[in-house]
mmCIF file of C-alpha atoms in Angstrom:
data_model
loop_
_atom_site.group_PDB
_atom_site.id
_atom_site.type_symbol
_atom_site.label_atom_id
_atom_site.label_comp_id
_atom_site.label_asym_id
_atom_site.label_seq_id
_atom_site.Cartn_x
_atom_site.Cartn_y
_atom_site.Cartn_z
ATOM 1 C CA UNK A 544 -116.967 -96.667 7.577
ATOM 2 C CA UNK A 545 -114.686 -95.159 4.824
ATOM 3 C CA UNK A 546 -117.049 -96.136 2.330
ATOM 4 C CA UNK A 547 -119.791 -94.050 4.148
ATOM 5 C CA UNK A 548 -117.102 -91.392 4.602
ATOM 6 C CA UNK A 549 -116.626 -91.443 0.800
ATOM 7 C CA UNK A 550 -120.094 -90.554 0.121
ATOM 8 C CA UNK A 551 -120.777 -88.177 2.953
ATOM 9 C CA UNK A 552 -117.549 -86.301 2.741
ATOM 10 C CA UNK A 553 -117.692 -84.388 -0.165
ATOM 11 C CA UNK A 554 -121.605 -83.842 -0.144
ATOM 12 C CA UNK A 555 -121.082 -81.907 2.878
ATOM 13 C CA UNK A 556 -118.060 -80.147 1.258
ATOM 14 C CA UNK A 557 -120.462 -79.487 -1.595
ATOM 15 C CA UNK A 558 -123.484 -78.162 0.922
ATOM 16 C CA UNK A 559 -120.865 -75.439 2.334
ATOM 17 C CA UNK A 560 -119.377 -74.376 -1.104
ATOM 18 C CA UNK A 561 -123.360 -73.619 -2.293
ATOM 19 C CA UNK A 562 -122.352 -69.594 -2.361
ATOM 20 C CA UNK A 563 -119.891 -70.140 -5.298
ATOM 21 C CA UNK A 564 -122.424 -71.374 -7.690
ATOM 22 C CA UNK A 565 -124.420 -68.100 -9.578
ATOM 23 C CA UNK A 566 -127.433 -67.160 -8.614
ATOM 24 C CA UNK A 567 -127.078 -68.186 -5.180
ATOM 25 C CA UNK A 568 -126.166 -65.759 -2.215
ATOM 26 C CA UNK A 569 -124.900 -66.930 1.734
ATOM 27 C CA UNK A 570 -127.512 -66.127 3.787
ATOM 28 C CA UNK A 571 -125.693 -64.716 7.366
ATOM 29 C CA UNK A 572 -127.535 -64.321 10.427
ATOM 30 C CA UNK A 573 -129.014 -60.967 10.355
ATOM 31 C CA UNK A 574 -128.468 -59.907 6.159
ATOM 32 C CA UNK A 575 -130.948 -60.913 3.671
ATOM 33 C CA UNK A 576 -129.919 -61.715 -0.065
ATOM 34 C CA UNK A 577 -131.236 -59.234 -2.537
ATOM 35 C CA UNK A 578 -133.952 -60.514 -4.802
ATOM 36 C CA UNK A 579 -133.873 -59.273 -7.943
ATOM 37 C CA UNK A 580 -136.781 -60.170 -10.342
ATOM 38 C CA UNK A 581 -136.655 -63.387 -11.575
ATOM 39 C CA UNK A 582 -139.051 -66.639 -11.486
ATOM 40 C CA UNK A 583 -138.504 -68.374 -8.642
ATOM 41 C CA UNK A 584 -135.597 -70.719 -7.356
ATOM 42 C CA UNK A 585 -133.455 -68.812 -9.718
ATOM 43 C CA UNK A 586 -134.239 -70.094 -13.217
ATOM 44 C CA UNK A 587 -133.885 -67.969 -16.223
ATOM 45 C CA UNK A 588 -137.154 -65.183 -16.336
ATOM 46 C CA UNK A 589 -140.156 -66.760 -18.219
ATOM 47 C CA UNK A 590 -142.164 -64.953 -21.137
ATOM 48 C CA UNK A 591 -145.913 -65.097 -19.270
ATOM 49 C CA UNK A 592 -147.143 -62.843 -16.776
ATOM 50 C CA UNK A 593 -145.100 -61.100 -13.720
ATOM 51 C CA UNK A 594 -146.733 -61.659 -10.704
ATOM 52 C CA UNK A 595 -145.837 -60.902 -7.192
ATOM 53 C CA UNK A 596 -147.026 -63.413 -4.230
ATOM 54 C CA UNK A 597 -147.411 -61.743 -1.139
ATOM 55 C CA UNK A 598 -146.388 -63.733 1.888
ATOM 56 C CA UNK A 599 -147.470 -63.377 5.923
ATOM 57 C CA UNK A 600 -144.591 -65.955 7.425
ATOM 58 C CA UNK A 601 -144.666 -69.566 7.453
ATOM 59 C CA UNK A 602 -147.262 -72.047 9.312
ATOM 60 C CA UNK A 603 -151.021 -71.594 9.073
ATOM 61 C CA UNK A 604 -152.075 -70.603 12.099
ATOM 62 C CA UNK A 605 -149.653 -67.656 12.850
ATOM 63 C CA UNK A 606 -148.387 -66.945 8.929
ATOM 64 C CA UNK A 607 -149.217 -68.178 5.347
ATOM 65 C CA UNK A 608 -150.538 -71.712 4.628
ATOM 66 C CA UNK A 609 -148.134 -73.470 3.343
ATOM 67 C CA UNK A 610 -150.282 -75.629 0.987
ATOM 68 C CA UNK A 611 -151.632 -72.789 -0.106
ATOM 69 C CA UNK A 612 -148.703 -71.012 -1.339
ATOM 70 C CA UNK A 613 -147.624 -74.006 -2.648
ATOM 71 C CA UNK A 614 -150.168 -74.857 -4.917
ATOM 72 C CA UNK A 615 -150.472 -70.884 -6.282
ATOM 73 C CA UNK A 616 -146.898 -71.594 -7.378
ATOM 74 C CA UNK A 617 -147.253 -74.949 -9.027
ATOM 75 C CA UNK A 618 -150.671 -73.718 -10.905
ATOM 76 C CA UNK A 619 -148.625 -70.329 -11.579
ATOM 77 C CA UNK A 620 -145.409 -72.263 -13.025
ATOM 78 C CA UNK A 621 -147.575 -74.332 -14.972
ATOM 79 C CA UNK A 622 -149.409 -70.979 -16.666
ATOM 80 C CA UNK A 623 -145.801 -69.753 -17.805
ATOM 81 C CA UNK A 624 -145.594 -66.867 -15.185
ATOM 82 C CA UNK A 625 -142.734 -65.052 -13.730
ATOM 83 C CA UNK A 626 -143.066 -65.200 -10.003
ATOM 84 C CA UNK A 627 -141.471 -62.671 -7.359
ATOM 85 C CA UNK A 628 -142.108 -63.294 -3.903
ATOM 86 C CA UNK A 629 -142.696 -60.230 -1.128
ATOM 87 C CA UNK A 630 -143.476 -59.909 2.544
ATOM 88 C CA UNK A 631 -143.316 -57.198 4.919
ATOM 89 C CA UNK A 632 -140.344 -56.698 7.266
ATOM 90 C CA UNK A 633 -142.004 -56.790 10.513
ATOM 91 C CA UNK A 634 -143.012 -58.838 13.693
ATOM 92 C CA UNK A 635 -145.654 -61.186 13.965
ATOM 93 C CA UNK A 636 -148.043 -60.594 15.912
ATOM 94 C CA UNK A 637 -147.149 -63.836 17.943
ATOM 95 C CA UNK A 638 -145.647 -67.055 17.656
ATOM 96 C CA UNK A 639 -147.680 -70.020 17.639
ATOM 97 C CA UNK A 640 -146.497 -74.089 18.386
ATOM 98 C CA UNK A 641 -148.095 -75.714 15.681
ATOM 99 C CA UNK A 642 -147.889 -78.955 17.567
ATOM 100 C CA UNK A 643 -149.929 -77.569 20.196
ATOM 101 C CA UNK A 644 -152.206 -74.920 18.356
ATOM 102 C CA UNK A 645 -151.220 -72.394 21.169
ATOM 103 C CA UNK A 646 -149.171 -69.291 21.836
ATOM 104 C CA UNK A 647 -145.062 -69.870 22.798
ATOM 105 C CA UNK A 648 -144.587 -67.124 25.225
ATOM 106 C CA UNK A 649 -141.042 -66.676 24.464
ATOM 107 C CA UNK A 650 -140.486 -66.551 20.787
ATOM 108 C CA UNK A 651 -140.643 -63.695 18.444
ATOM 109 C CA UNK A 652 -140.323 -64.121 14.707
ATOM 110 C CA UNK A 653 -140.197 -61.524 11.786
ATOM 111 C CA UNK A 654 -142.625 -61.692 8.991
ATOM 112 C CA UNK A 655 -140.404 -61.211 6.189
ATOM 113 C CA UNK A 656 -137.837 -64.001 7.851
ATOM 114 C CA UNK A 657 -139.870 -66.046 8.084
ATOM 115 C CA UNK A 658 -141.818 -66.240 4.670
ATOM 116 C CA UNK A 659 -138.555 -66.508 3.040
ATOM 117 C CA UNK A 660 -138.328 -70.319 4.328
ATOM 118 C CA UNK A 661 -141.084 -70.683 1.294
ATOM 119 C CA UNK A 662 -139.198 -68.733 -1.603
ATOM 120 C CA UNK A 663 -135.956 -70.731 -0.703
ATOM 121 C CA UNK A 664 -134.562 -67.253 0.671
ATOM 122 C CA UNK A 665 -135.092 -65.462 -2.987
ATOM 123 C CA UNK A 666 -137.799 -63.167 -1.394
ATOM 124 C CA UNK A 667 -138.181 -58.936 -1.312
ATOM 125 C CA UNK A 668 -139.639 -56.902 1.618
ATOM 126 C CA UNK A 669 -143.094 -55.759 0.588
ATOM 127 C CA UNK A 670 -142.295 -52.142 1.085
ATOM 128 C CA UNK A 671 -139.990 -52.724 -2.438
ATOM 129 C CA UNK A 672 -143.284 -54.026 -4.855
ATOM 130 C CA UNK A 673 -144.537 -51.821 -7.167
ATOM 131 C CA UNK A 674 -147.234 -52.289 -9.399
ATOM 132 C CA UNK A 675 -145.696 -50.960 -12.194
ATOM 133 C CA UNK A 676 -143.380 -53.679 -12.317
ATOM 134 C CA UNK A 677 -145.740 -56.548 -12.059
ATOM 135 C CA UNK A 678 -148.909 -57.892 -13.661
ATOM 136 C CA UNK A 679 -150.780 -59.207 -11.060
ATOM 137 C CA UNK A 680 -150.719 -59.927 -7.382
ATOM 138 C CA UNK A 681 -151.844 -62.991 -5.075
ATOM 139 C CA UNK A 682 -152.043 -63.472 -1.332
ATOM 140 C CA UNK A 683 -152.431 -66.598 -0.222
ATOM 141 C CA UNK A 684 -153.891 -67.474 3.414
ATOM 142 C CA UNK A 685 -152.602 -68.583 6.873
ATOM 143 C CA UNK A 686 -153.793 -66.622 9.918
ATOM 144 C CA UNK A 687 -151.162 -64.433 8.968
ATOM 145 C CA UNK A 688 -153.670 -62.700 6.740
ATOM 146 C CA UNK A 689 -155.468 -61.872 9.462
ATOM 147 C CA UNK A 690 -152.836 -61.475 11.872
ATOM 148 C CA UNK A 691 -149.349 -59.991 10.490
ATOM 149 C CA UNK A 692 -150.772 -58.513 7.156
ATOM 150 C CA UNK A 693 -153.969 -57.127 8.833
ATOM 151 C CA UNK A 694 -155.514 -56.881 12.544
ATOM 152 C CA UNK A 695 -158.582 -58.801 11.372
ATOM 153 C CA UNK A 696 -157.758 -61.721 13.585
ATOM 154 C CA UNK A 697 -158.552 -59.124 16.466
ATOM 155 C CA UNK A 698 -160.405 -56.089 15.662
ATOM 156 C CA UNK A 699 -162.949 -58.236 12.700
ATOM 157 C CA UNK A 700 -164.995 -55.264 10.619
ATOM 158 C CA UNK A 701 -163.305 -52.391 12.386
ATOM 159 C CA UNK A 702 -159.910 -54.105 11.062
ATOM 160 C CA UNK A 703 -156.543 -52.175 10.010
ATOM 161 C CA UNK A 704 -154.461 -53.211 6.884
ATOM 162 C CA UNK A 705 -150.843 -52.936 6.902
ATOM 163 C CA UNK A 706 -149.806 -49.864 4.963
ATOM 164 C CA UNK A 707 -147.769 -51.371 2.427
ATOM 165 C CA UNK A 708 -150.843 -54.237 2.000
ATOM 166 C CA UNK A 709 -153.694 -51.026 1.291
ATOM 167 C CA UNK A 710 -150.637 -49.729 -0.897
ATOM 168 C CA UNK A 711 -150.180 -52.332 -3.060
ATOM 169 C CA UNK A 712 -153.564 -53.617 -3.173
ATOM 170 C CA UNK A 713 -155.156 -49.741 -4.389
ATOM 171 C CA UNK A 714 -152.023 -49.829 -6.328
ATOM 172 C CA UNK A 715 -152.613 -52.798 -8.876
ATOM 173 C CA UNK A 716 -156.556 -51.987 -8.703
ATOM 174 C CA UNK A 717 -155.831 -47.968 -9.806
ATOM 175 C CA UNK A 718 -154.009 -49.645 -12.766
ATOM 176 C CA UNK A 719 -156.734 -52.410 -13.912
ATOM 177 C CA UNK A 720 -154.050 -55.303 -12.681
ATOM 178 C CA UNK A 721 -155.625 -58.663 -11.376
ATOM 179 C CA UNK A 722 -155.662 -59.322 -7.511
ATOM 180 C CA UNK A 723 -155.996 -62.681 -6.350
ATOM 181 C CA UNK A 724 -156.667 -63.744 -2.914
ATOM 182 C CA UNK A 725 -157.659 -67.057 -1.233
ATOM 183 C CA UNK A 726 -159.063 -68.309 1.833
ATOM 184 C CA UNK A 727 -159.574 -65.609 4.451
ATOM 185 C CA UNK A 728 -157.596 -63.274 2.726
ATOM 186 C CA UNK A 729 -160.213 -61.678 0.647
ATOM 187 C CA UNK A 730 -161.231 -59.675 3.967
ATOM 188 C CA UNK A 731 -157.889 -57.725 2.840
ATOM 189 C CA UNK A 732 -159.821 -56.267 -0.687
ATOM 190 C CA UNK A 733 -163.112 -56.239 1.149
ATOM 191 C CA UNK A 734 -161.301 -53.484 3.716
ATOM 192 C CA UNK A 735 -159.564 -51.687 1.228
ATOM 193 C CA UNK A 736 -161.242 -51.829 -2.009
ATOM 194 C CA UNK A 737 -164.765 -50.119 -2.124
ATOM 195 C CA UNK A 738 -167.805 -52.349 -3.588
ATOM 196 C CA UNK A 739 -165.479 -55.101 -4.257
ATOM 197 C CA UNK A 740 -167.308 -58.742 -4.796
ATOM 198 C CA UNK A 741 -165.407 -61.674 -2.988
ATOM 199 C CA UNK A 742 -165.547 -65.177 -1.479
ATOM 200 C CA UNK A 743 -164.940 -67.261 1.052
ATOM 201 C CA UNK A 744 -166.940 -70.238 0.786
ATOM 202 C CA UNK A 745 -170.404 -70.260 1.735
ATOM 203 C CA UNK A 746 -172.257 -68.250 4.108
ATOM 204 C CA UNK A 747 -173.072 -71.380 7.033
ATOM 205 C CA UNK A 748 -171.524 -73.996 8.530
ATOM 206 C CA UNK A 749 -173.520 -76.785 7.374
ATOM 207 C CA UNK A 750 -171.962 -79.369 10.216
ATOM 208 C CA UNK A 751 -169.161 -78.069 10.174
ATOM 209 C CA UNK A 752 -168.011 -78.485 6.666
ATOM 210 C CA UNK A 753 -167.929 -74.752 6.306
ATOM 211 C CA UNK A 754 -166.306 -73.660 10.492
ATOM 212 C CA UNK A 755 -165.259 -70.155 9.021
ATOM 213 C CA UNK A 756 -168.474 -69.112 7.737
ATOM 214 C CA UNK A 757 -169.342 -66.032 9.552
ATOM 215 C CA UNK A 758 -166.410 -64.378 7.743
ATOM 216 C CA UNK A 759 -168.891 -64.064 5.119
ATOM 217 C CA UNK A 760 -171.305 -61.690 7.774
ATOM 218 C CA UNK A 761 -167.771 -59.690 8.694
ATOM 219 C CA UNK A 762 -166.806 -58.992 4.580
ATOM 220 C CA UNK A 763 -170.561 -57.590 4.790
ATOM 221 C CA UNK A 764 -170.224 -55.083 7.315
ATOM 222 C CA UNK A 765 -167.364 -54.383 5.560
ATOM 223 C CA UNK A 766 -169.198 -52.569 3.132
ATOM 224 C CA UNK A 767 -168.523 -55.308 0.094
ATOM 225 C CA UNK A 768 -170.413 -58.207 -1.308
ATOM 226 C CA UNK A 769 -169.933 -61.539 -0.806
ATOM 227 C CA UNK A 770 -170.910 -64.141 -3.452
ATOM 228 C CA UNK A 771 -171.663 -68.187 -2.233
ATOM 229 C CA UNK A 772 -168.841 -70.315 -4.126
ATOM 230 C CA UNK A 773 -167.802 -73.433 -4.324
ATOM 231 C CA UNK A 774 -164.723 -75.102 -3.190
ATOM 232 C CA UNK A 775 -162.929 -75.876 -6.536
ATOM 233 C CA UNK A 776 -164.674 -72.215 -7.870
ATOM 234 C CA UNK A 777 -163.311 -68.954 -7.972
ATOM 235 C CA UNK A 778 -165.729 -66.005 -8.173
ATOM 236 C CA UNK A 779 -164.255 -63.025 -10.879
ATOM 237 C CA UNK A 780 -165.383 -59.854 -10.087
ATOM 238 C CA UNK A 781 -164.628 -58.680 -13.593
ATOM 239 C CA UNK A 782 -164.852 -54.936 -12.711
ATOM 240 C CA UNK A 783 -162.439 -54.769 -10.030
ATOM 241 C CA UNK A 784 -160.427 -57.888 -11.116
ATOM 242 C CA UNK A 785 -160.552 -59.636 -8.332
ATOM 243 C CA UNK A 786 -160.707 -63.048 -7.908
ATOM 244 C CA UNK A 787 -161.428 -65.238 -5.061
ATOM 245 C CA UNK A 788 -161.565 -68.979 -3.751
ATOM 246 C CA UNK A 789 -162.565 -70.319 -0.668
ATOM 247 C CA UNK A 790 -159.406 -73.031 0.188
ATOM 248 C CA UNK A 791 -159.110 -73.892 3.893
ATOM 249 C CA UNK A 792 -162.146 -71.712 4.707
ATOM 250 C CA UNK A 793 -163.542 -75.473 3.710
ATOM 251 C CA UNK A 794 -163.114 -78.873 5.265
ATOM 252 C CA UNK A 795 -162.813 -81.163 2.869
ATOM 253 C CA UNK A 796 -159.851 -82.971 0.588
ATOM 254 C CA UNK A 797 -156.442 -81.677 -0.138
ATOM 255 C CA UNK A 798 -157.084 -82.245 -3.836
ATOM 256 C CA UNK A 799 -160.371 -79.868 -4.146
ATOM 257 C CA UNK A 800 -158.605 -76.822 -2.395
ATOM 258 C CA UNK A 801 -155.377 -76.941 -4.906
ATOM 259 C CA UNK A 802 -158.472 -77.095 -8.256
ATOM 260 C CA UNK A 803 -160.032 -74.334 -6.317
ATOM 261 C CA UNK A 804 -156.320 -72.767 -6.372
ATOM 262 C CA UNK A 805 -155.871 -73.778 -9.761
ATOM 263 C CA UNK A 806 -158.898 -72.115 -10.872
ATOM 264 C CA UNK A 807 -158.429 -68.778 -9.302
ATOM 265 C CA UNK A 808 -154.838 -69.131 -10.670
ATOM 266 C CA UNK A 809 -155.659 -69.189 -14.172
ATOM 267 C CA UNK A 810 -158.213 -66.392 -14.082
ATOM 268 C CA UNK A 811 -155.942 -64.348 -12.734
ATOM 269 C CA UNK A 812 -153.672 -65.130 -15.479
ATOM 270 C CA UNK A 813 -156.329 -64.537 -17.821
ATOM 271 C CA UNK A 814 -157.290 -61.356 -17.029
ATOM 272 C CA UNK A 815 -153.425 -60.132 -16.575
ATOM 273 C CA UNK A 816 -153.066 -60.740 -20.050
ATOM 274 C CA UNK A 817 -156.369 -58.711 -21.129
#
């Protein structure tokens, strides 16, 4: 027992002394540590490309997909870029149990609180990004897309974007910056951006392979054009630098959706540095 003392003593001693080290701020219940910009987890800022991730909380079916968000910052780290990491400040629209794939009554969560569970607390409320300060932006997927960052979940075609989502998003377009979006999010730029060309997969089922498929009809009425991609693709719509991959709009292997990632990823990168 002392010996397991000896080892677990001053680990824990070291967990609650974390504040003193730089770089790192207590986070209290109810205060937030400021985020000033810098790649993520604190390391010094990197020469590449700035770009700002916009979260919608944390779990897939009521926030961002975590695998996702994940895999936009490994291919991102890998391609040299300086990451800053945003969500908005609000409610959810609901909680769900993951475990159960339904509503929890009782719970109420806040996007921004949430989302910061990803960034490892170094995370800015949306309402702060500016395009002027950033290369590009991405949004990742999760029902949150549809649920927290828009009302697409509910409403479909006739769909509202969160203000500070239309903001940035005619924002980096007025000033010829990249926008990437995966998944279900590209319904965000087909709302907001006139004309725009997206994907999110292909445009049936086929047995099920492809369950999210009538998205495609919705980005349609929504007055912009969808183009059939595959999985590991990303479709560039060079004029409004946009680009698009389907991810989790698919059923298929973990691998294909993070080179789908990968590849929308490094476009964006490419055309940031144009």
């Amino acid at each position: 027992m002392a010996a397991v003392r000896a080892l677990v003593v001053p680990r824990l001693a070291a967990a609650s002394a974390f504040p003193r080290f730089p770089g790192l701020r207590p986070l209290y219940p109810g205060a937030r540590a400021p985020s000033p910009r810098a790649a993520l987890h604190g390391s010094a800022p990197r020469p590449g490309a700035r770009v700002a991730l916009v979260l919608s909380g944390c779990g897939v079916y009521d926030g961002t997909e975590l695998h996702e968000a994940s895999a936009i910052l490994v291919h991102l780290s890998r391609g040299g870029a300086e990451v800053q990491i945003f969500a908005p400040d609000m409610p959810q629209m609901h909680v769900i149990d993951h475990t159960k794939g339904q509503p929890s009554e009782s719970e109420t969560r806040n996007v921004l609180t949430e989302s910061a569970r990803i960034a490892r607390g170094k995370i800015s409320d949306l309402a702060r990004l500016s395009a002027a300060n950033h290369d590009a932006v991405i949004f990742p997927r999760g029902f949150g897309a549809a649920k927290n960052l828009s009302t697409f979940a509910v409403d479909g075609k006739d769909c509202k974007v969160n203000k500070d989502v239309e903001r940035v998003l005619k924002e980096f377009h007025k000033a010829g910056k990249p926008i990437g979006l995966c998944c279900i999010a590209p319904v965000l730029a087909a709302r907001v951006l006139s004309g725009v060309e997206v994907t999110v997969g292909h445009e049936q089922e086929e047995g099920g392979k492809w369950p999210y498929a009538g998205t495609a009809e919705a980005i349609k009425a929504l007055g912009a054009k969808h183009c059939v991609t595959g999985v590991t693709d990303a479709h560039v719509d060079q004029k409004n630098k946009v680009v698009t991959t389907p991810a989790f709009m698919c059923e298929t292997a973990l691998h294909h959706i993070h080179d789908g990632i990968g590849a929308m990823v490094k476009k964006v990168l490419e055309l940031a540095r144009k």
